[in-house]
Short mmCIF file of C-alpha atoms and ligand atoms in Angstrom, two decimals:
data_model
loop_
_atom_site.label_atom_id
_atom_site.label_comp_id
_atom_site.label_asym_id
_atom_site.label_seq_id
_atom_site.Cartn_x
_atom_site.Cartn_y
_atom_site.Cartn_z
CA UNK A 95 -260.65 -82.44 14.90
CA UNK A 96 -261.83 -79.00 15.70
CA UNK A 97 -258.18 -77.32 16.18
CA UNK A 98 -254.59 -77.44 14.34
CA UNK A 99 -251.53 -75.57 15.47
CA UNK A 100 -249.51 -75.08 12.33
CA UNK A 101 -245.72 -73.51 11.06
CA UNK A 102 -245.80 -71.28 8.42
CA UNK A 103 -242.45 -71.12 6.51
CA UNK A 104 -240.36 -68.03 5.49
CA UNK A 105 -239.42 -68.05 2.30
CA UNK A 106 -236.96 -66.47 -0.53
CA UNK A 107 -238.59 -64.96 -3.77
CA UNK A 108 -236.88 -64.58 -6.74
CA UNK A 109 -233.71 -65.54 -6.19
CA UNK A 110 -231.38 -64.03 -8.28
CA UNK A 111 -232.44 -64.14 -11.65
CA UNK A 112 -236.47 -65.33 -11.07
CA UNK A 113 -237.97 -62.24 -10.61
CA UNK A 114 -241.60 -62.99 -9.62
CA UNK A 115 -241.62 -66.74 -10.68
CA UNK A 116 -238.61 -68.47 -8.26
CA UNK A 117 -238.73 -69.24 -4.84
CA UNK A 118 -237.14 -71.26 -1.87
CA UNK A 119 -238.23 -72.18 1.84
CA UNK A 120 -236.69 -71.99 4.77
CA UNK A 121 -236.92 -73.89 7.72
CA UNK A 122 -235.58 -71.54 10.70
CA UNK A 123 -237.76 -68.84 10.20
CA UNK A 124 -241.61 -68.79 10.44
CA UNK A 125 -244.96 -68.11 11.95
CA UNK A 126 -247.26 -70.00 14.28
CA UNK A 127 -250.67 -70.19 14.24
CA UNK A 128 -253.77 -71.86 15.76
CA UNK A 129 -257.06 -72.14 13.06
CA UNK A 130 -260.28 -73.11 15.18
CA UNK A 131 -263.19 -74.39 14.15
CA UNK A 132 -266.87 -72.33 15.71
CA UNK A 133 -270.51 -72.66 15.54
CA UNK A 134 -270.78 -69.29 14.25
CA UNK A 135 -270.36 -68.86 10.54
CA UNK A 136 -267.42 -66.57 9.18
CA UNK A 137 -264.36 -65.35 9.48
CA UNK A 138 -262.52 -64.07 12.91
CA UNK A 139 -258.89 -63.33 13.90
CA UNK A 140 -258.98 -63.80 16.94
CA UNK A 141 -255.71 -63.18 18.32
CA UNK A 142 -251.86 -61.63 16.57
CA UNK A 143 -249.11 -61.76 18.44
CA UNK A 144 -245.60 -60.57 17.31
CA UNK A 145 -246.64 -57.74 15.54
CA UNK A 146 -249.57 -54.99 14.96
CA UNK A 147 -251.96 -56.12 12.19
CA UNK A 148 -255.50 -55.31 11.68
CA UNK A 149 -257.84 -57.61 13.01
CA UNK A 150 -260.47 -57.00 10.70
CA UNK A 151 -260.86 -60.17 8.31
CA UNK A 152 -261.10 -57.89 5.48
CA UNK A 153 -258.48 -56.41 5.91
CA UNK A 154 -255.77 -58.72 6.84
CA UNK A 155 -253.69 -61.14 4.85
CA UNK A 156 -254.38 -64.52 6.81
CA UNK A 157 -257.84 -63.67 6.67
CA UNK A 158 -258.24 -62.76 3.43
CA UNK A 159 -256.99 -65.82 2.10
CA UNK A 160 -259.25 -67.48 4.56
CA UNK A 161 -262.36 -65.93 3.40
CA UNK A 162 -261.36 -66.56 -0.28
CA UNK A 163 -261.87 -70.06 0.63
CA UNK A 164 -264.33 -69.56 3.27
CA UNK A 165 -266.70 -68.57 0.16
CA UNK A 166 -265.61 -71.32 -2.11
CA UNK A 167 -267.17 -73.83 -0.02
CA UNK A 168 -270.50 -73.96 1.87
CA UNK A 169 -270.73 -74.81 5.78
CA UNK A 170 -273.04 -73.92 8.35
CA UNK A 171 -269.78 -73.23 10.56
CA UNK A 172 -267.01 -70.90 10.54
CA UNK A 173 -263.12 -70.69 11.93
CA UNK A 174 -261.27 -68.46 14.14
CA UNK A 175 -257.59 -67.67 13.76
CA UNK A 176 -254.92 -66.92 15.89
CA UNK A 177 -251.58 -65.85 14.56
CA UNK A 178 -248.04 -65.57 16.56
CA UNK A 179 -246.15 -64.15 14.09
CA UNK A 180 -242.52 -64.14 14.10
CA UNK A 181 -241.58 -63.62 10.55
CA UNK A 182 -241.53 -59.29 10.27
CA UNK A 183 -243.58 -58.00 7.87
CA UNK A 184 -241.98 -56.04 5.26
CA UNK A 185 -238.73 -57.92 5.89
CA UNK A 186 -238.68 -59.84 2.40
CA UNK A 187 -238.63 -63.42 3.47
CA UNK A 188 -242.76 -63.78 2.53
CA UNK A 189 -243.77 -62.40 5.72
CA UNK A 190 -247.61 -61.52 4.37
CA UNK A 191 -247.12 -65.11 2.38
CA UNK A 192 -246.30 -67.00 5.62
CA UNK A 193 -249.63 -65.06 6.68
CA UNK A 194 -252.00 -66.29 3.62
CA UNK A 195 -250.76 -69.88 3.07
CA UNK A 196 -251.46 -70.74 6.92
CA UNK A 197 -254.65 -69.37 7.19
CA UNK A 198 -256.25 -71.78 3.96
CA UNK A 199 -253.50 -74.60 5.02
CA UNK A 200 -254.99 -74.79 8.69
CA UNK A 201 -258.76 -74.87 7.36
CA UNK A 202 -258.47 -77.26 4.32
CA UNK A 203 -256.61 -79.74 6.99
CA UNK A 204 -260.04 -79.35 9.42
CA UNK A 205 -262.36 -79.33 6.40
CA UNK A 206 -260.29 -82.91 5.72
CA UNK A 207 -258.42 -81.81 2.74
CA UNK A 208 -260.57 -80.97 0.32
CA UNK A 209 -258.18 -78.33 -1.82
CA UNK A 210 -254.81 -79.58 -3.48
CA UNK A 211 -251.96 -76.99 -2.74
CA UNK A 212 -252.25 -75.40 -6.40
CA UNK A 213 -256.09 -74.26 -4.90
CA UNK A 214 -254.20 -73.22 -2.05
CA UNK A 215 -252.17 -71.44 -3.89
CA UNK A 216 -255.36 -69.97 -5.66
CA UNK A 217 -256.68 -68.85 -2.38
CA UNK A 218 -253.64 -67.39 -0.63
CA UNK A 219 -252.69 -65.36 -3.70
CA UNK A 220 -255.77 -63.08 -2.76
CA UNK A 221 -254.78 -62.60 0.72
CA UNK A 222 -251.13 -61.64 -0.38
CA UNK A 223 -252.46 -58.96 -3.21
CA UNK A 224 -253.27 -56.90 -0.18
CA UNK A 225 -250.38 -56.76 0.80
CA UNK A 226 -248.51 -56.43 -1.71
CA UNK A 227 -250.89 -54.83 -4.31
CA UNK A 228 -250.37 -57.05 -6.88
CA UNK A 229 -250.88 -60.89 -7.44
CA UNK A 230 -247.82 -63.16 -7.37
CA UNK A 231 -247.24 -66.75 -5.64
CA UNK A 232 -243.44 -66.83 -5.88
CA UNK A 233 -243.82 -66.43 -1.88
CA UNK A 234 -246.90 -68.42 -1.56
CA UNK A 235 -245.49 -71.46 -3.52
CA UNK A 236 -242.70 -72.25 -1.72
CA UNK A 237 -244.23 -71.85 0.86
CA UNK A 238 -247.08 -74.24 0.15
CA UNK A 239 -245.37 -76.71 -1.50
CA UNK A 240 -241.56 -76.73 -0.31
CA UNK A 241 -238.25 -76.76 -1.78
CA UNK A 242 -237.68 -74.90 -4.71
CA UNK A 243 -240.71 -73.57 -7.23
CA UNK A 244 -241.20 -72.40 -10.25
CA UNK A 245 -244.85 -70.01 -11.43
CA UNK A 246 -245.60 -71.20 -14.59
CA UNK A 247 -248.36 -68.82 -14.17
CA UNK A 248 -250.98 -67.05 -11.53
CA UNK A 249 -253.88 -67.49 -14.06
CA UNK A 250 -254.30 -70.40 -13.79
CA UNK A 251 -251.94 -71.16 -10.97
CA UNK A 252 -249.54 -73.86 -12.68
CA UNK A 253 -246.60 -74.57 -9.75
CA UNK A 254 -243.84 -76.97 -11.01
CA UNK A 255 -241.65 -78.18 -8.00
CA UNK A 256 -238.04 -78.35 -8.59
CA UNK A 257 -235.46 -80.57 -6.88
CA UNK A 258 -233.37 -79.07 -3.99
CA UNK A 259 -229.55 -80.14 -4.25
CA UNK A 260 -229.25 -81.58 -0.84
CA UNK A 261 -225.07 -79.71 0.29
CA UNK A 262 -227.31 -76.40 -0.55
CA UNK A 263 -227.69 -73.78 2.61
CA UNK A 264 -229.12 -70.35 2.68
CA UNK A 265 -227.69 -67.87 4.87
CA UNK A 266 -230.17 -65.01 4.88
CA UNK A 267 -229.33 -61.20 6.39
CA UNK A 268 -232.41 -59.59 7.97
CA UNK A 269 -231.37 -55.43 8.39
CA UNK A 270 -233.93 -54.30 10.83
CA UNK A 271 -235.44 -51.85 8.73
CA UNK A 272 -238.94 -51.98 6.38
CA UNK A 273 -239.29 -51.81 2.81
CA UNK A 274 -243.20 -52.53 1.91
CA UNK A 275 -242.98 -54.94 -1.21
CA UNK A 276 -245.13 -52.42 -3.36
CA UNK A 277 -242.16 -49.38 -2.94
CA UNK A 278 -239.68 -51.73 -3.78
CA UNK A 279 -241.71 -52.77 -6.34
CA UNK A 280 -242.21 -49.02 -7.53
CA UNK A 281 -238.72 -48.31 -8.23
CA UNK A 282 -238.48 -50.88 -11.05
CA UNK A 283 -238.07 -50.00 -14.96
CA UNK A 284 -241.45 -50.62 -16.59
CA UNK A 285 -239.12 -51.64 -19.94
CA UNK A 286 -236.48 -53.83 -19.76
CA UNK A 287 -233.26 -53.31 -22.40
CA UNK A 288 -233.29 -57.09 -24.78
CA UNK A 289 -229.68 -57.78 -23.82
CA UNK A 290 -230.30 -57.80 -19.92
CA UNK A 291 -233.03 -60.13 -20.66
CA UNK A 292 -231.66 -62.27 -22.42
CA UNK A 293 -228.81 -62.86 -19.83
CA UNK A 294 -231.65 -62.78 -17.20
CA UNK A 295 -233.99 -65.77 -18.44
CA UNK A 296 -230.46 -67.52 -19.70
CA UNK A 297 -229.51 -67.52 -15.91
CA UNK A 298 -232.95 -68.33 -14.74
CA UNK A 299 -232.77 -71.33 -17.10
CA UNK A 300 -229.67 -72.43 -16.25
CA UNK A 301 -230.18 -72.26 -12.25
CA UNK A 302 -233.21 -74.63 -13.18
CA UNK A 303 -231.39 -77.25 -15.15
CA UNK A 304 -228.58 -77.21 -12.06
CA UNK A 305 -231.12 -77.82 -9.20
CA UNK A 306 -232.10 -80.60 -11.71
CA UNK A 307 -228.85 -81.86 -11.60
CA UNK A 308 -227.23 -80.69 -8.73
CA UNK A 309 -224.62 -78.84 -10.03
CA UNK A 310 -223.18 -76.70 -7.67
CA UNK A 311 -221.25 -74.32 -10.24
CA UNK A 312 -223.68 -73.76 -12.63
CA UNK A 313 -225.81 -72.78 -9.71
CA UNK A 314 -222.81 -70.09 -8.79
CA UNK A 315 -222.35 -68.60 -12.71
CA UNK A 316 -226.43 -68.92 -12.65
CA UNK A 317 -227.05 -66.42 -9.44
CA UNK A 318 -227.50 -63.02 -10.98
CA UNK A 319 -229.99 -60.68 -10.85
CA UNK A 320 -229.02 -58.27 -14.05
CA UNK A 321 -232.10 -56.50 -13.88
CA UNK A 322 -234.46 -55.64 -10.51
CA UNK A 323 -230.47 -55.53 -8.25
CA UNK A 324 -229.25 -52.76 -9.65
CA UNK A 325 -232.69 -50.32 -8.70
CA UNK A 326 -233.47 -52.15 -5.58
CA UNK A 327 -230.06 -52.59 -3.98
CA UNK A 328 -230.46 -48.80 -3.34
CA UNK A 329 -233.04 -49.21 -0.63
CA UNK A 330 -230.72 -51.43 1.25
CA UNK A 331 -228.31 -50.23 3.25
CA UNK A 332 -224.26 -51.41 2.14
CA UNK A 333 -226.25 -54.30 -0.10
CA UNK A 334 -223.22 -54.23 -2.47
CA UNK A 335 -220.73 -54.59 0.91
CA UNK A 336 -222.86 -57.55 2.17
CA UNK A 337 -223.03 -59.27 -1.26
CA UNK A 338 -219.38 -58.92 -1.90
CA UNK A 339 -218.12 -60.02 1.91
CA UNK A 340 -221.01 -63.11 1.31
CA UNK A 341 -219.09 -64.42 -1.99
CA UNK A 342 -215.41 -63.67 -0.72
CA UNK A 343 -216.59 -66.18 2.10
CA UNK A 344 -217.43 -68.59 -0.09
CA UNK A 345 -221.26 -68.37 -1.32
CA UNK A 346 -222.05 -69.43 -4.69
CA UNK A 347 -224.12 -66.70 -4.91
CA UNK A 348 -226.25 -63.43 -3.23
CA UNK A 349 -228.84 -61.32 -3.92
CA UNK A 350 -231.60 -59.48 -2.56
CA UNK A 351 -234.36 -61.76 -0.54
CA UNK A 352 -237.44 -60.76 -2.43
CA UNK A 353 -238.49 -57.44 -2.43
CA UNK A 354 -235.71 -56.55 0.35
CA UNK A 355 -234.24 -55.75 2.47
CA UNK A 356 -233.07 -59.32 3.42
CA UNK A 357 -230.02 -60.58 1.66
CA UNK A 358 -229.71 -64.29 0.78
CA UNK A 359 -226.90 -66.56 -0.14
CA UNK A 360 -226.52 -70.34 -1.26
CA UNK A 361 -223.84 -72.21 -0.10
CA UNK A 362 -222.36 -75.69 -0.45
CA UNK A 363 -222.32 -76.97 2.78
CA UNK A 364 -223.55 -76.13 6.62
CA UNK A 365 -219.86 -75.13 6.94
CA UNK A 366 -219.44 -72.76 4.54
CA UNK A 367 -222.96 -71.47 5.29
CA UNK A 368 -221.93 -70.64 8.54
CA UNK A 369 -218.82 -69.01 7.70
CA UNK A 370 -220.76 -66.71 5.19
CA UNK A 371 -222.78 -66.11 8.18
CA UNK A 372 -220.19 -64.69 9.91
CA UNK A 373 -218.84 -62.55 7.70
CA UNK A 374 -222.15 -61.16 6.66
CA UNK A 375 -222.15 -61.08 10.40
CA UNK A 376 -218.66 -58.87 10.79
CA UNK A 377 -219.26 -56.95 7.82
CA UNK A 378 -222.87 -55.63 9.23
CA UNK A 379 -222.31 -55.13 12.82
CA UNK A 380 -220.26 -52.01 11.68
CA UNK A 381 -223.04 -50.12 9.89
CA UNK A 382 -225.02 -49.13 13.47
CA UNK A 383 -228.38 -51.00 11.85
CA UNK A 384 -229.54 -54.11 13.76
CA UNK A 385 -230.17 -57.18 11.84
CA UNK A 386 -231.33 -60.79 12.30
CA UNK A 387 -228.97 -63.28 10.49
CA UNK A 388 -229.85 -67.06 10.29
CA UNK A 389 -228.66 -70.41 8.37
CA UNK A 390 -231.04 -72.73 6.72
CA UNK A 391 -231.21 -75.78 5.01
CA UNK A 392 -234.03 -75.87 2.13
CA UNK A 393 -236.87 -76.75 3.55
CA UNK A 394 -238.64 -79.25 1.67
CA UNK A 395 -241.99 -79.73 3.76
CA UNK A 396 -243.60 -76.26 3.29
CA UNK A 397 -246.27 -75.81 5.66
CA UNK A 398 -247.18 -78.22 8.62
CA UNK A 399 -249.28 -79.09 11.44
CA UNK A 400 -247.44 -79.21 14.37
N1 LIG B 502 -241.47 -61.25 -6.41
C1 LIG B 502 -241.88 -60.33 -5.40
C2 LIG B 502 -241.11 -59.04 -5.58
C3 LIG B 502 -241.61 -60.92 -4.06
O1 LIG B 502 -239.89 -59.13 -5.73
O2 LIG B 502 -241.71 -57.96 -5.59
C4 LIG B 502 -242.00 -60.05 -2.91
O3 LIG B 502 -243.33 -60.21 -2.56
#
């Protein structure tokens, strides 16, 4: 095999209370891309489609990733890489993760799977730091893996996979608008007051042990984000409105889709998914800003070959 076509999953980081650590796929939402293998040795992107991102290797996030594992390995070959991107980058469902994991997923696949996903992982994480300036995998994980993950840590990567209640639906909000991960990232407190962590990793606890279990109601009293919200909700647009409309409909819970501006919620059931949906739906079409809105179950795949 000398050519894959893969999907790349969106994703959800942090979800509420994980800052960094949690994530969640999607399965509506994500990019396409073709990884090639040539005679000629290195790196080339060869084609993006969706949006405009550099073409230089070094410079952008698929092939980043790509040449992190390009020079982990040693061939007398190299791979092109085409990308049709339809997740928007800066849109906060792991746009520039979507990017990173395909790139390494595509190639280990033609090199015959040499890399587990946790070197994956270890690869992708350098393509994202460019675009986000830091390293994190709370994108890259779910992404990779499926479901629901938890980063034990980024050095080394330790992923543990958590179970994905199977009535749970996302509904996430997509305002068209951009908010780079590192500005949303800038606004946040470099100290953080005891009490508001302690609630914080109570909550992220708790939402662990009720994906464990599947219990819906813990997972509702468990969705709260005590500390990054209250900064970053300010570079979204009627966040609090959205939120509030989102849980009056039903949603267990809602919070900000990583780094912004997206706006998740988890619901029990397609049905009440759909009718958060709507009223996310009602309650945005009045502010003048376009938006994207879609309904997902968990994805539990990840990444594929299609
Ligand atoms: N955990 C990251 C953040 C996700 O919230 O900044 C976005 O890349």
């Amino acid at each position: 095999m000398n050519e894959i076509k893969i999907f790349s999953p969106a994703t959800v980081a942090n979800v509420a209370c994980g800052f960094d650590v949690l994530g969640f796929c999607l399965d509506s939402v994500g990019d396409e891309m073709i990884i090639r293998k040539i005679d000629k040795k290195g790196i080339y992107i060869t084609k993006i489609e969706g949006f405009d991102l550099p073409y230089e290797t070094e410079l952008n996030v698929a092939g980043v990733s790509a040449l992190a594992m390009y020079n982990a390995i040693d061939v007398n070959f190299g791979f092109e890489i085409e990308i049709y991107k339809n997740i928007k980058p800066g849109s906060g469902i792991g746009s520039s993760a979507a990017s990173a994991v395909g790139s390494v997923f595509g190639m280990n696949v033609l090199l015959g799977n040499p890399f587990n996903k946790t070197q994956l992982t270890e690869f992708a994480i350098k393509g994202e730091a460019i675009a986000s300036k830091c390293e994190h995998a709370d994108n890259l994980a779910p992404a990779l893996f499926g479901g629901f993950t938890l980063v034990k840590s980024i050095a080394p990567v330790q992923i543990l996979e958590l179970p994905s209640p199977k009535d749970l639906y996302a509904t996430i909000i997509h305002p068209q608008i951009e908010v780079k991960t590192s500005e949303s990232r800038a606004v946040l407190p470099k100290d953080v007051q005891l009490n508001k962590a302690i609630e914080q990793w109570a909550n992220l606890g708790s939402l662990v042990h009720a994906l464990h279990t599947s219990n819906y109601n813990l997972i509702k009293t468990s969705l709260k984000d005590v500390i990054m919200e209250p900064y970053r909700s300010q570079l979204i647009p009627h966040f609090n409105e959205v939120k509030e409309t989102a849980l009056k409909a039903g949603a267990l819970g809602a919070g900000i889709s990583g780094s912004g501006p997206s706006i998740f919620s988890l619901s029990k059931g397609i049905d009440t998914a759909n009718k958060v949906k709507e009223a996310m739906q009602k309650a945005y079409s009045k502010t003048g800003i376009t938006f994207e809105i879609h309904v997902s179950k968990i994805n539990i795949e990840g990444v594929k070959i299609i």
